[in-house]
Coordinates of C-alpha atoms and ligand atoms in Angstrom, one line a residue:
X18 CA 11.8 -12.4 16.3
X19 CA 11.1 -13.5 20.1
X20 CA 11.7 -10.0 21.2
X21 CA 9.5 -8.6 18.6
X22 CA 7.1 -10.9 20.0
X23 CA 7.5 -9.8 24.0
X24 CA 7.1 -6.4 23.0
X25 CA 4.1 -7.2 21.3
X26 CA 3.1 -9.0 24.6
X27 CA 3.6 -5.7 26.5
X28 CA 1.8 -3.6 24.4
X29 CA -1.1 -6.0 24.5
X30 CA -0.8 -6.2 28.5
X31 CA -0.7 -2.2 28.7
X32 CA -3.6 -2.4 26.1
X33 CA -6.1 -5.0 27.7
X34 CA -6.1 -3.2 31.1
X35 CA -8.1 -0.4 29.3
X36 CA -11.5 0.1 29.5
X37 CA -11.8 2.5 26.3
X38 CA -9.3 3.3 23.8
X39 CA -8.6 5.8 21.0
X40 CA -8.1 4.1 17.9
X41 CA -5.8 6.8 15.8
X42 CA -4.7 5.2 12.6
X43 CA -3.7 6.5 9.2
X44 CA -5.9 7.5 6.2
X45 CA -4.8 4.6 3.9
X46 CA -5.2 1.3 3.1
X47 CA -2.8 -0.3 5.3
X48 CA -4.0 2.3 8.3
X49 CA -7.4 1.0 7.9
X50 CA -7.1 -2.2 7.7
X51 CA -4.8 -2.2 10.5
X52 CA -7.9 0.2 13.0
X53 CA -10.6 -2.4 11.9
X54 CA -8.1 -5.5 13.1
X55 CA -7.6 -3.6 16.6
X56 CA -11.2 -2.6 16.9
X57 CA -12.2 -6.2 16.0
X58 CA -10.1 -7.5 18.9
X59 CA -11.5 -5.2 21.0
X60 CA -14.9 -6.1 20.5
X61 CA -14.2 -9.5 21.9
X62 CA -12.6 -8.0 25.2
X63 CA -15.3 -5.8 25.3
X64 CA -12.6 -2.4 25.3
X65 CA -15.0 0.4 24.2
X66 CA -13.4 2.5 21.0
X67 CA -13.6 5.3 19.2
X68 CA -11.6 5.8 15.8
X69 CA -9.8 8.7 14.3
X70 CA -8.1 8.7 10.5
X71 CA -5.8 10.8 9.9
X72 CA -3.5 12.0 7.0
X73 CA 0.0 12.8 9.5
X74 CA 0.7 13.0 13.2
X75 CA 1.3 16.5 13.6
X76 CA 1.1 18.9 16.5
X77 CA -2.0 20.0 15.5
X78 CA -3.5 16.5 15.0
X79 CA -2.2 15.4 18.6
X80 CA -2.9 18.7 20.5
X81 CA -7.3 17.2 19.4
X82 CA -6.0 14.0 21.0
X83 CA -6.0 15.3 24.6
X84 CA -9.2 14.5 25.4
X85 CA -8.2 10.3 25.9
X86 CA -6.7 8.4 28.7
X87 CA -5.4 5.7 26.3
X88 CA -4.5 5.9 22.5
X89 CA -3.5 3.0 20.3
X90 CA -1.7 4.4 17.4
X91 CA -1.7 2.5 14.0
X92 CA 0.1 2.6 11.0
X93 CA 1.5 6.0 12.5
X94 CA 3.1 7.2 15.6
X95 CA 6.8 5.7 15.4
X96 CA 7.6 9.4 13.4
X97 CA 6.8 11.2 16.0
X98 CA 7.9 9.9 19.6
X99 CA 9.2 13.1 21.0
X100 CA 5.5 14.1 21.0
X101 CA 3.9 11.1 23.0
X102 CA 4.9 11.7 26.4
X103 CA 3.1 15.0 26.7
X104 CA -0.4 13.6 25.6
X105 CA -1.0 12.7 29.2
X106 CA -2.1 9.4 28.1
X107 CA -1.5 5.7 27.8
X108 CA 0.2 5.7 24.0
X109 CA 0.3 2.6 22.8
X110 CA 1.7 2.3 19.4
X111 CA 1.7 -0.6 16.3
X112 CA 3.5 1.0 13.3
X113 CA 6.4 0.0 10.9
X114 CA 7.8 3.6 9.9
X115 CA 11.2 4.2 9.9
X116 CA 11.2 5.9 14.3
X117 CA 12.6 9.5 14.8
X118 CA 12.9 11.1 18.4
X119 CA 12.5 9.1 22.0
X120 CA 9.5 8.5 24.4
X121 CA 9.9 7.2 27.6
X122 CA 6.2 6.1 28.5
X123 CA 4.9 4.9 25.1
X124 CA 4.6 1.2 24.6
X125 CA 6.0 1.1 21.1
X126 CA 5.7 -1.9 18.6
X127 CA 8.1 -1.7 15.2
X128 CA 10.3 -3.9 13.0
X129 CA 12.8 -1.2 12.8
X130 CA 13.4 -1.6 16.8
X131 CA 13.8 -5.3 16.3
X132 CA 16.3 -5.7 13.1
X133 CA 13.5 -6.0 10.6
X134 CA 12.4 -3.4 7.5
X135 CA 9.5 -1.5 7.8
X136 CA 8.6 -1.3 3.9
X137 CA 8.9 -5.0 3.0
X138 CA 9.0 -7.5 6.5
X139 CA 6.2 -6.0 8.3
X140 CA 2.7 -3.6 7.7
X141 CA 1.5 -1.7 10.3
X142 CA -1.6 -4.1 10.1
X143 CA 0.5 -7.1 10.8
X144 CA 2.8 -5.3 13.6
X145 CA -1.1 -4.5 14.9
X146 CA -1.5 -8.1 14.3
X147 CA 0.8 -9.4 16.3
X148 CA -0.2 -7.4 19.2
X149 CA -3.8 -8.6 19.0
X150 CA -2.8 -11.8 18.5
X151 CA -0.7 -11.6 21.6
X152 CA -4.1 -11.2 23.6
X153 CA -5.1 -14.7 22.3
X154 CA -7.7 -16.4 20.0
X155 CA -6.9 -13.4 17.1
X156 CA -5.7 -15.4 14.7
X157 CA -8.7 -15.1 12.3
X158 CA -7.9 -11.2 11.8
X159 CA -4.5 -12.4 9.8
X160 CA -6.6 -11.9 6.4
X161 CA -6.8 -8.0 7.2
X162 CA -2.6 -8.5 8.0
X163 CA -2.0 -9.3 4.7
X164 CA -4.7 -6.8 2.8
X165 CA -2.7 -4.4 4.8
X166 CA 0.8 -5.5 4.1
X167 CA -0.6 -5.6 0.0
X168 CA -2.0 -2.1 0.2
X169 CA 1.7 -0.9 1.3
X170 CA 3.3 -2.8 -1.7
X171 CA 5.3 -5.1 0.6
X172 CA 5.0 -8.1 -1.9
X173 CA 6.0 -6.6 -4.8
X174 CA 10.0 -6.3 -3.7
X175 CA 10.6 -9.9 -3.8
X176 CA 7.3 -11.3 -5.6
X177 CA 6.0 -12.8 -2.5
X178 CA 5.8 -11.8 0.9
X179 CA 8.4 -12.0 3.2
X180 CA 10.5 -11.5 6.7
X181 CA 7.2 -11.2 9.5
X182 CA 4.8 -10.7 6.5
X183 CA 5.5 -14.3 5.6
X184 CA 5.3 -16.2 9.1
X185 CA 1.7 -14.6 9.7
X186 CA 0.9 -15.7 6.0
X187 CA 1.9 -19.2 6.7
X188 CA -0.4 -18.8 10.1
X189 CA -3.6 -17.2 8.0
X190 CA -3.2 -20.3 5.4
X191 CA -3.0 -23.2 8.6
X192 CA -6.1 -21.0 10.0
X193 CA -7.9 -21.1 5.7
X194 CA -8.2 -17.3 6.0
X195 CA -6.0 -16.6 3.4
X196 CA -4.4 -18.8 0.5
X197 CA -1.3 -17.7 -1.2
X198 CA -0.7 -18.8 -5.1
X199 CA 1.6 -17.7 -7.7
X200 CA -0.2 -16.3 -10.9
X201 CA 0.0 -12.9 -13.0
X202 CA 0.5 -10.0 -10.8
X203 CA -2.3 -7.5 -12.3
X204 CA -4.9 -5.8 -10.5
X205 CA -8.4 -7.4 -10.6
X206 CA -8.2 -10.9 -10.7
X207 CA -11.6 -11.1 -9.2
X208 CA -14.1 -8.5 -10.8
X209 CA -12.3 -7.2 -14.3
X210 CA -13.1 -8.5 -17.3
X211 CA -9.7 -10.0 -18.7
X212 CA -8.8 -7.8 -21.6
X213 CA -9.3 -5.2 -19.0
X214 CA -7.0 -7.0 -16.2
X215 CA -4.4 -7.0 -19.2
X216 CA -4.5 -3.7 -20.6
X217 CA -4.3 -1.9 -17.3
X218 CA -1.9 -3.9 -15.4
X219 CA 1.3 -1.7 -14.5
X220 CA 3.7 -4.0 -12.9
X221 CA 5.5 -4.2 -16.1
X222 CA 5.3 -2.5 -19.9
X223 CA 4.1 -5.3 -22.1
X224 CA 4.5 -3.9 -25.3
X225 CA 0.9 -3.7 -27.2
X226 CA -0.6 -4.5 -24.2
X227 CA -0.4 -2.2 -21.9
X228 CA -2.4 0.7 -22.0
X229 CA -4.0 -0.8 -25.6
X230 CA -6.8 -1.9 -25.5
X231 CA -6.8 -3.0 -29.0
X232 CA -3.6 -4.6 -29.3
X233 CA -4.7 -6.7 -25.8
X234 CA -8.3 -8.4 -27.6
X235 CA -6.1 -9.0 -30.3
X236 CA -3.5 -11.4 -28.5
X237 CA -6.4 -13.1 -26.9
X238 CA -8.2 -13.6 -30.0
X239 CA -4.5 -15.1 -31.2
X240 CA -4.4 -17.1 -28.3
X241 CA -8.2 -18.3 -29.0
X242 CA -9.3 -17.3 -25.4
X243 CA -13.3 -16.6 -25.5
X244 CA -13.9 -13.3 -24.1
X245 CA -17.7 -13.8 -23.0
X246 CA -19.4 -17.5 -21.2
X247 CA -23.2 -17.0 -21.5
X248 CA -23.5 -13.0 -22.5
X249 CA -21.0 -12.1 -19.5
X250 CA -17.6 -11.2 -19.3
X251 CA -15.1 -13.2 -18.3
X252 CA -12.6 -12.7 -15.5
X253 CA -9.0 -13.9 -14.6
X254 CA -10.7 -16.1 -11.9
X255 CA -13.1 -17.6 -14.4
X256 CA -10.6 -19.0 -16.6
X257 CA -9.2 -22.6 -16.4
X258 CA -5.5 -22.6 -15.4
X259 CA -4.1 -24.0 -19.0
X260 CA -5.8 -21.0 -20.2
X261 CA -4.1 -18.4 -17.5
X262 CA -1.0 -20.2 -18.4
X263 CA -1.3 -19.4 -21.8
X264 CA -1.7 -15.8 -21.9
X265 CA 1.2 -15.8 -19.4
X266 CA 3.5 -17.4 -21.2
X267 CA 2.7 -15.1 -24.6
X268 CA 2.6 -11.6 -22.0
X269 CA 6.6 -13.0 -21.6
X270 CA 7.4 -13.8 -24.8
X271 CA 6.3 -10.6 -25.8
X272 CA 8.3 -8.7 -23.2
X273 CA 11.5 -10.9 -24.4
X274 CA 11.2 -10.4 -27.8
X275 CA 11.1 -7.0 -27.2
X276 CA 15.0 -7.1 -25.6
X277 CA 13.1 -6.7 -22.0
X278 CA 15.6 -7.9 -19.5
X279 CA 14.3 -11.9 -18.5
X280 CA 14.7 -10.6 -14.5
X281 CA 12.4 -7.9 -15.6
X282 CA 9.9 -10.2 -17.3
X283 CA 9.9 -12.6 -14.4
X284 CA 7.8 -10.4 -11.9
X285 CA 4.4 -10.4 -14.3
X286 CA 4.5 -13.8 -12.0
X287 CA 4.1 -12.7 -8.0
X288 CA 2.0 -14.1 -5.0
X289 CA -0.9 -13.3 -4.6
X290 CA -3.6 -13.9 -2.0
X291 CA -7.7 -14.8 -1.8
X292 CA -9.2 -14.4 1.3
X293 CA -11.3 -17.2 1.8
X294 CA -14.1 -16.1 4.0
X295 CA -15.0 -13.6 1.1
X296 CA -17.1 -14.2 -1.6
X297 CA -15.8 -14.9 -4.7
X298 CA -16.2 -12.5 -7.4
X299 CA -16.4 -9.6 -5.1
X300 CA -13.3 -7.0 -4.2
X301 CA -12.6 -8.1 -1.3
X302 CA -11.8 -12.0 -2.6
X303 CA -8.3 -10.6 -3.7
X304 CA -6.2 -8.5 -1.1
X305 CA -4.8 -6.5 -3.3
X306 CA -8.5 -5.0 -4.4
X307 CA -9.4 -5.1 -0.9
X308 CA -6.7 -3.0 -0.9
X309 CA -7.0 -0.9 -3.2
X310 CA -10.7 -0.6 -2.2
X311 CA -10.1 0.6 1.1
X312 CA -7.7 3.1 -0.6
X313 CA -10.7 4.2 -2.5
X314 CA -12.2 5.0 0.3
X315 CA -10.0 6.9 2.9
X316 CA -8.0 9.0 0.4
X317 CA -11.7 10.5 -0.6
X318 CA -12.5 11.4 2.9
X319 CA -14.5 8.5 3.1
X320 CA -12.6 6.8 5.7
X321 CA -15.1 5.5 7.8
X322 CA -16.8 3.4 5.2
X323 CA -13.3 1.5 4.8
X324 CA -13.2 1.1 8.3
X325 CA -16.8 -0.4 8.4
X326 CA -15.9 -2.6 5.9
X327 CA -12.9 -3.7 7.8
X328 CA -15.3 -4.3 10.8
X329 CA -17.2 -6.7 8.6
X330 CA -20.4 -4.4 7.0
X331 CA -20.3 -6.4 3.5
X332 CA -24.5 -4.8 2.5
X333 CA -24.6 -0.8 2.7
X334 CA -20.8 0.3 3.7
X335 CA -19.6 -2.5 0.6
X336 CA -21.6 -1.1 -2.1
X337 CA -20.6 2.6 -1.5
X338 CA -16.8 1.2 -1.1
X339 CA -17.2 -0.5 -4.6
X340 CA -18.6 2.9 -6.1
X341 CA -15.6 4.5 -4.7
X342 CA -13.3 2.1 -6.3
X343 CA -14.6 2.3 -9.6
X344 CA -14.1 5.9 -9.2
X345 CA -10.6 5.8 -8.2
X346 CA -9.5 3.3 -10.3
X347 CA -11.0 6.1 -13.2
X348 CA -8.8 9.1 -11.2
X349 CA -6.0 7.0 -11.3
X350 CA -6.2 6.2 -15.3
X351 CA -6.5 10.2 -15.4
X352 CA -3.9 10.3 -13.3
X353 CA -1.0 8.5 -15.2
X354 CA -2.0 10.1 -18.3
X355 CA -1.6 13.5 -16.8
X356 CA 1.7 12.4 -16.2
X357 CA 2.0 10.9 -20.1
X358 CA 0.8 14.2 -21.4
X359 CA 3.1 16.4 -19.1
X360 CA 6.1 13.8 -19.0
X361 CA 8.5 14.5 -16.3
X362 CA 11.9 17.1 -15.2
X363 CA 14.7 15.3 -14.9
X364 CA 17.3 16.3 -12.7
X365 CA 20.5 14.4 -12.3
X366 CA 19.6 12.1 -9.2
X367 CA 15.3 12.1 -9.5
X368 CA 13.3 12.8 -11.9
X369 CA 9.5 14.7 -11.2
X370 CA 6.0 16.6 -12.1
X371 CA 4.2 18.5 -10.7
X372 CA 0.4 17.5 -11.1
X373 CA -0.6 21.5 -9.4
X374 CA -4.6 20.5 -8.8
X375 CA -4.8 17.9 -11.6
X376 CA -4.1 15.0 -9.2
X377 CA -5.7 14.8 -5.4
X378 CA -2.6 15.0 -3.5
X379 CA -3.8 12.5 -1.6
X380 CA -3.3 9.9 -4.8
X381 CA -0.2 11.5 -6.0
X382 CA 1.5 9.1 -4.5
X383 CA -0.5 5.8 -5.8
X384 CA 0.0 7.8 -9.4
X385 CA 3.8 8.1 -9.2
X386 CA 4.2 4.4 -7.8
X387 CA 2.4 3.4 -11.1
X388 CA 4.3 5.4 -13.6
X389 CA 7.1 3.5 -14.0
X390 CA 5.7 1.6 -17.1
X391 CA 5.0 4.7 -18.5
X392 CA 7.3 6.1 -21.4
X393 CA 9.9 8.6 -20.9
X394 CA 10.2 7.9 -17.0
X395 CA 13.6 6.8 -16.5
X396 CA 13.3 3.4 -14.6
X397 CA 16.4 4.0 -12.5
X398 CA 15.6 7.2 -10.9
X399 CA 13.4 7.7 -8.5
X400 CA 10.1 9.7 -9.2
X401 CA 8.5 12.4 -7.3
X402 CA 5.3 13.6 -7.8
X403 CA 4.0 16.8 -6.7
X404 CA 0.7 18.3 -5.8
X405 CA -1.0 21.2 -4.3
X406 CA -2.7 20.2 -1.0
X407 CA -4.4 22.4 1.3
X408 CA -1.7 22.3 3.9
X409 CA 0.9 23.4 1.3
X410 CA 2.6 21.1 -1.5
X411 CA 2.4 17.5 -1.3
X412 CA 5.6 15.5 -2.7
X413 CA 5.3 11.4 -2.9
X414 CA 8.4 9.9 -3.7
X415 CA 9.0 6.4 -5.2
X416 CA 12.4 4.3 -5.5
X417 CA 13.8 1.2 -6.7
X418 CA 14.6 -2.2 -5.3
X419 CA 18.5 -1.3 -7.0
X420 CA 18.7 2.2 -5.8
X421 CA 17.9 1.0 -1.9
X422 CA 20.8 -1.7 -2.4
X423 CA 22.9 1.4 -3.3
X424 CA 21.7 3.1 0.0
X425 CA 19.0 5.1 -1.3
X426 CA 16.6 6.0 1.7
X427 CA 13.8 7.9 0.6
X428 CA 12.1 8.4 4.1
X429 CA 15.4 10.5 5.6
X430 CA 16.4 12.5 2.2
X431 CA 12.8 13.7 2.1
X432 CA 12.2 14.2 6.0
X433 CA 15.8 16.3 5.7
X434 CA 14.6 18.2 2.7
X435 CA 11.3 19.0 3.8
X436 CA 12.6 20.4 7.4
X437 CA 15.1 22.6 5.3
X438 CA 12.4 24.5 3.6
X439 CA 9.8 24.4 6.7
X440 CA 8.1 21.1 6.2
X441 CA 8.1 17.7 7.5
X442 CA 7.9 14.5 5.6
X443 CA 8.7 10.6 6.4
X444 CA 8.1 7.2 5.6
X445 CA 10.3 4.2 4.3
X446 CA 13.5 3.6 2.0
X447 CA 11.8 2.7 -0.9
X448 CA 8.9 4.9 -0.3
X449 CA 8.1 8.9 1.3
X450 CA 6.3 11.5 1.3
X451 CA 6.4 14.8 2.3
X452 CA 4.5 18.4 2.7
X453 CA 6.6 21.9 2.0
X454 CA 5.2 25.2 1.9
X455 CA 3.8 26.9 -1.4
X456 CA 6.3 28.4 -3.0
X457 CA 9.7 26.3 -1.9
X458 CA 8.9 23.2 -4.5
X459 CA 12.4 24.1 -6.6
X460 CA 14.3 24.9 -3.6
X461 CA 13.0 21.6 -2.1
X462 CA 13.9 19.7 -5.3
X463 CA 17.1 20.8 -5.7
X464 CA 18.5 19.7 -2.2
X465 CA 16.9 16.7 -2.4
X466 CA 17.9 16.1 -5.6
X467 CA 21.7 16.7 -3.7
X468 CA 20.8 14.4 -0.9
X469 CA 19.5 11.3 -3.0
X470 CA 23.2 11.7 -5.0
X471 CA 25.0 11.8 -2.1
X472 CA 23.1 8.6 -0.7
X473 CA 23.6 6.4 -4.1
X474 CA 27.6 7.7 -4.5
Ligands
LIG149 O1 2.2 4.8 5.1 P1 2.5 3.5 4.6 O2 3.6 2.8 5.2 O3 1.2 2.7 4.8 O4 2.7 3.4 3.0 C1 3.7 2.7 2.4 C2 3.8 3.2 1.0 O5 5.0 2.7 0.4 C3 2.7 2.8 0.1 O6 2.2 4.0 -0.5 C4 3.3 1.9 -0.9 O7 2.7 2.0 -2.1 C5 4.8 2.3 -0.9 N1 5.7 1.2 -1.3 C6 6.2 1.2 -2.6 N2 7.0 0.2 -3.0 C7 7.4 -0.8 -2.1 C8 6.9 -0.8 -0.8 C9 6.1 0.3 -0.4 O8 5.8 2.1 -3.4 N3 8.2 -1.8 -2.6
LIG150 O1 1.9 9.9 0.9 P1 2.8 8.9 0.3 O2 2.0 7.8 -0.3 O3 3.8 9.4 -0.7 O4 3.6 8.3 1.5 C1 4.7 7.3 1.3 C2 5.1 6.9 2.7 O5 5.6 8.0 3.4 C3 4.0 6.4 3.5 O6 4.5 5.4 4.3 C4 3.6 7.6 4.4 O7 3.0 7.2 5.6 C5 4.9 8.2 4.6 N1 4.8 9.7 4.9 C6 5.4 10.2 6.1 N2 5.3 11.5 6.3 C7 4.7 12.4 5.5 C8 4.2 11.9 4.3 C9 4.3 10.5 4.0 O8 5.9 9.4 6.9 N3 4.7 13.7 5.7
LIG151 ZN1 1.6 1.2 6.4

């Protein structure tokens, strides 16, 4: 940990002796959240910035980089360090993705170089964090740390955060940014009406619950909880905590009676975390729908709004971001059901689909993450989904806690697989993604299919 901390000293040395900066971070919600906590620190040293989103670090991407003397990268650069040194500038980089290649001249910031995991002890918005916090007097952008570390999933492992994540979240609650409880893990704590909180939550299959909306108004009608206080609906935030108790405690009941194993049934219960200096009721109150908000956002091509919102803008940039959000939250419904209606190819390590232009490639990967309470997916294989991008085919692959404890590493089998059939992909055990060519999806498949069985033998 200390010398996680010096380098994050060093890069903040290198960092403050510039006068203006390139802000290059990437397009999701962790990326964003992790550009509007660097730009924010900025500000206060008055370091002029400009900020670039952007979907990979590839050649092309960094050959349009040339034009800066100094370039902080976020949530991105650690894939590609054999290509810093020829920027001709000051590189500068804060990510948590697994490192490939060398650089000599980049100041580089990443768990992985220190002993820690990129997918579950540290975001790239908290290894930003640390940097700027390095500088001094930062400690108030920890709330965007931890929006950043929830958009990457890094709670959901171990139903709390933990490693780094957990010493900055123990910092944002001593500084009141951020309060950490346990409750139900569903999405929407703060703007969903409850029977809707219930019937879409995916973090586990709650058997006439989930995905019905029927069979949800009738437990809470069981359970006597009133649906409406003064002609509006309720939400999971306006109920008392007996109440939220109570529906928890039927939700698991349900799941055991239904043979679910009781390991299984303990994580509808997680952490989760309200950021304090929001206001309640809105998206941003919760981190994971700030989250998910800002994923609304940048994988729409509407990146700068989520970075405006990061910077602070809660009137015009908030209101588009919530439109957004409802939107995506409807494209990712469409989404899994796509993948109900289609089901999935099994082979004999991973199973897949292929969405073709059904899903946005750019949520393919949010869609396979959430099918795993969907039926016929095999919970113990990991899922790939597939979609046509403009760049060629995009494949987002998703693990298990059990298959990484057997060696599974996503982020190598599918960097190895892509290369083989001319692409390139990346990314974290647990987690990857990739782009190959149109065309090579079955030869793809197949060899990763080969690697993944070789990795879990
Ligand atoms: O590029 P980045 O690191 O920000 O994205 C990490 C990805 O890993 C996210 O898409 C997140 O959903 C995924 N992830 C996951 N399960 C985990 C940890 C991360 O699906 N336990
Ligand atoms: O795109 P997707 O959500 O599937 O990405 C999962 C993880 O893999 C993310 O951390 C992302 O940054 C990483 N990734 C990568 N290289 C790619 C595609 C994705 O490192 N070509
Ligand atoms: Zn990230």
């Amino acid at each position: 940990m200390e010398r996680l901390l010096e380098r994050a000293r060093e890069c903040a040395e290198a960092l403050q002796k510039q006068d203006e900066v390139l802000v290059v971070s990437h397009v999701d919600a962790d990326g964003l959240a992790s550009a509007g906590l660097v730009c924010r620190g900025l500000d206060k040293l008055n370091i002029g910035y400009r900020v670039r989103i952007v979907k990979q670090l590839d050649v092309a991407a960094l050959g349009a980089l040339s034009d800066a003397d100094a370039i902080v990268f976020t949530d991105l650069g650690s894939g590609h360090l054999d290509l810093m040194d020829s920027l001709g500038a000051t590189c500068i980089i804060a990510d948590h993705h697994q490192p490939t290649g060398r650089s000599k001249t980049a100041f580089h910031l990443n768990p992985h170089l220190f002993g820690f995991n990129g997918a579950t002890d540290l975001s790239g918005s908290g290894t930003a964090y640390l940097m700027m916090r390095a500088l001094g007097s930062n400690e108030e952008l920890s709330d965007l740390a931890i929006v950043g570390a929830v958009g990457d999933l890094q709670h959901i492992r171990e139903g709390g955060l933990r490693g780094v994540n957990k010493l900055i979240l123990q910092e944002a609650e001593k500084n009141r940014t951020v309060a950490a409880e346990r409750d139900l893990q569903a999405f929407g704590r703060q703007t969903r009406p409850i029977h809707k909180l219930l019937e879409y939550a995916s973090n586990i299959y709650v058997p006439g619950v989930t995905g019905n909306s029927e069979g949800t108004l009738r437990l809470l009608r069981q359970l006597d909880i009133q649906l409406k206080k003064d002609g509006r609906w309720r939400r999971w935030i306006d109920l008392s905590s007996g109440e939220r108790r109570k529906i928890i405690s039927a939700l698991m009941q349900r799941c055991l009676s239904y043979g679910i194993a009781p390991q299984k049934v303990q994580r509808l219960v997680g952490e989760v975390y309200t950021l304090l200096g929001e206001a309640e009721g809105t998206a941003l109150r919760d981190a994971s729908e700030f989250s998910t908000l800002l994923n609304a956002t940048a994988r729409y091509g509407f990146e700068d709004i989520g970075v405006e919102v990061c910077l602070g803008d809660r009137a015009e940039s908030y209101t588009k971001a919530y439109e957004l959000l409802l939107m995506h939250r409807e494209n990712l419904v469409k989404g899994i059901n796509f993948v109900k209606q289609t089901g999935v190819t099994r082979l004999s390590n991973l199973q897949y689909f292929h969405a073709g232009d059904q899903i946005r490639d750019t949520i393919v990967g949010i869609v396979a993450g959430m099918c795993k309470s969907v039926a016929g997916i095999d919970g113990r294989l990991p899922i790939i989904g597939l979609a046509n991008a403009e760049d060629g085919v995009k494949a987002s692959a998703r693990g298990t806690q059990e298959l990484v404890e057997r060696r599974l590493n996503l982020a190598k089998a599918m960097s190895e697989a892509a290369i083989s059939v001319g692409g390139a992909g990346g990314g974290h055990d647990i987690a990857a993604g990739a782009t190959v060519p149109y065309g090579r999806e079955e030869e793809f498949l197949v060899f990763l299919n080969k690697l993944i069985g070789e990795q879990v033998s």
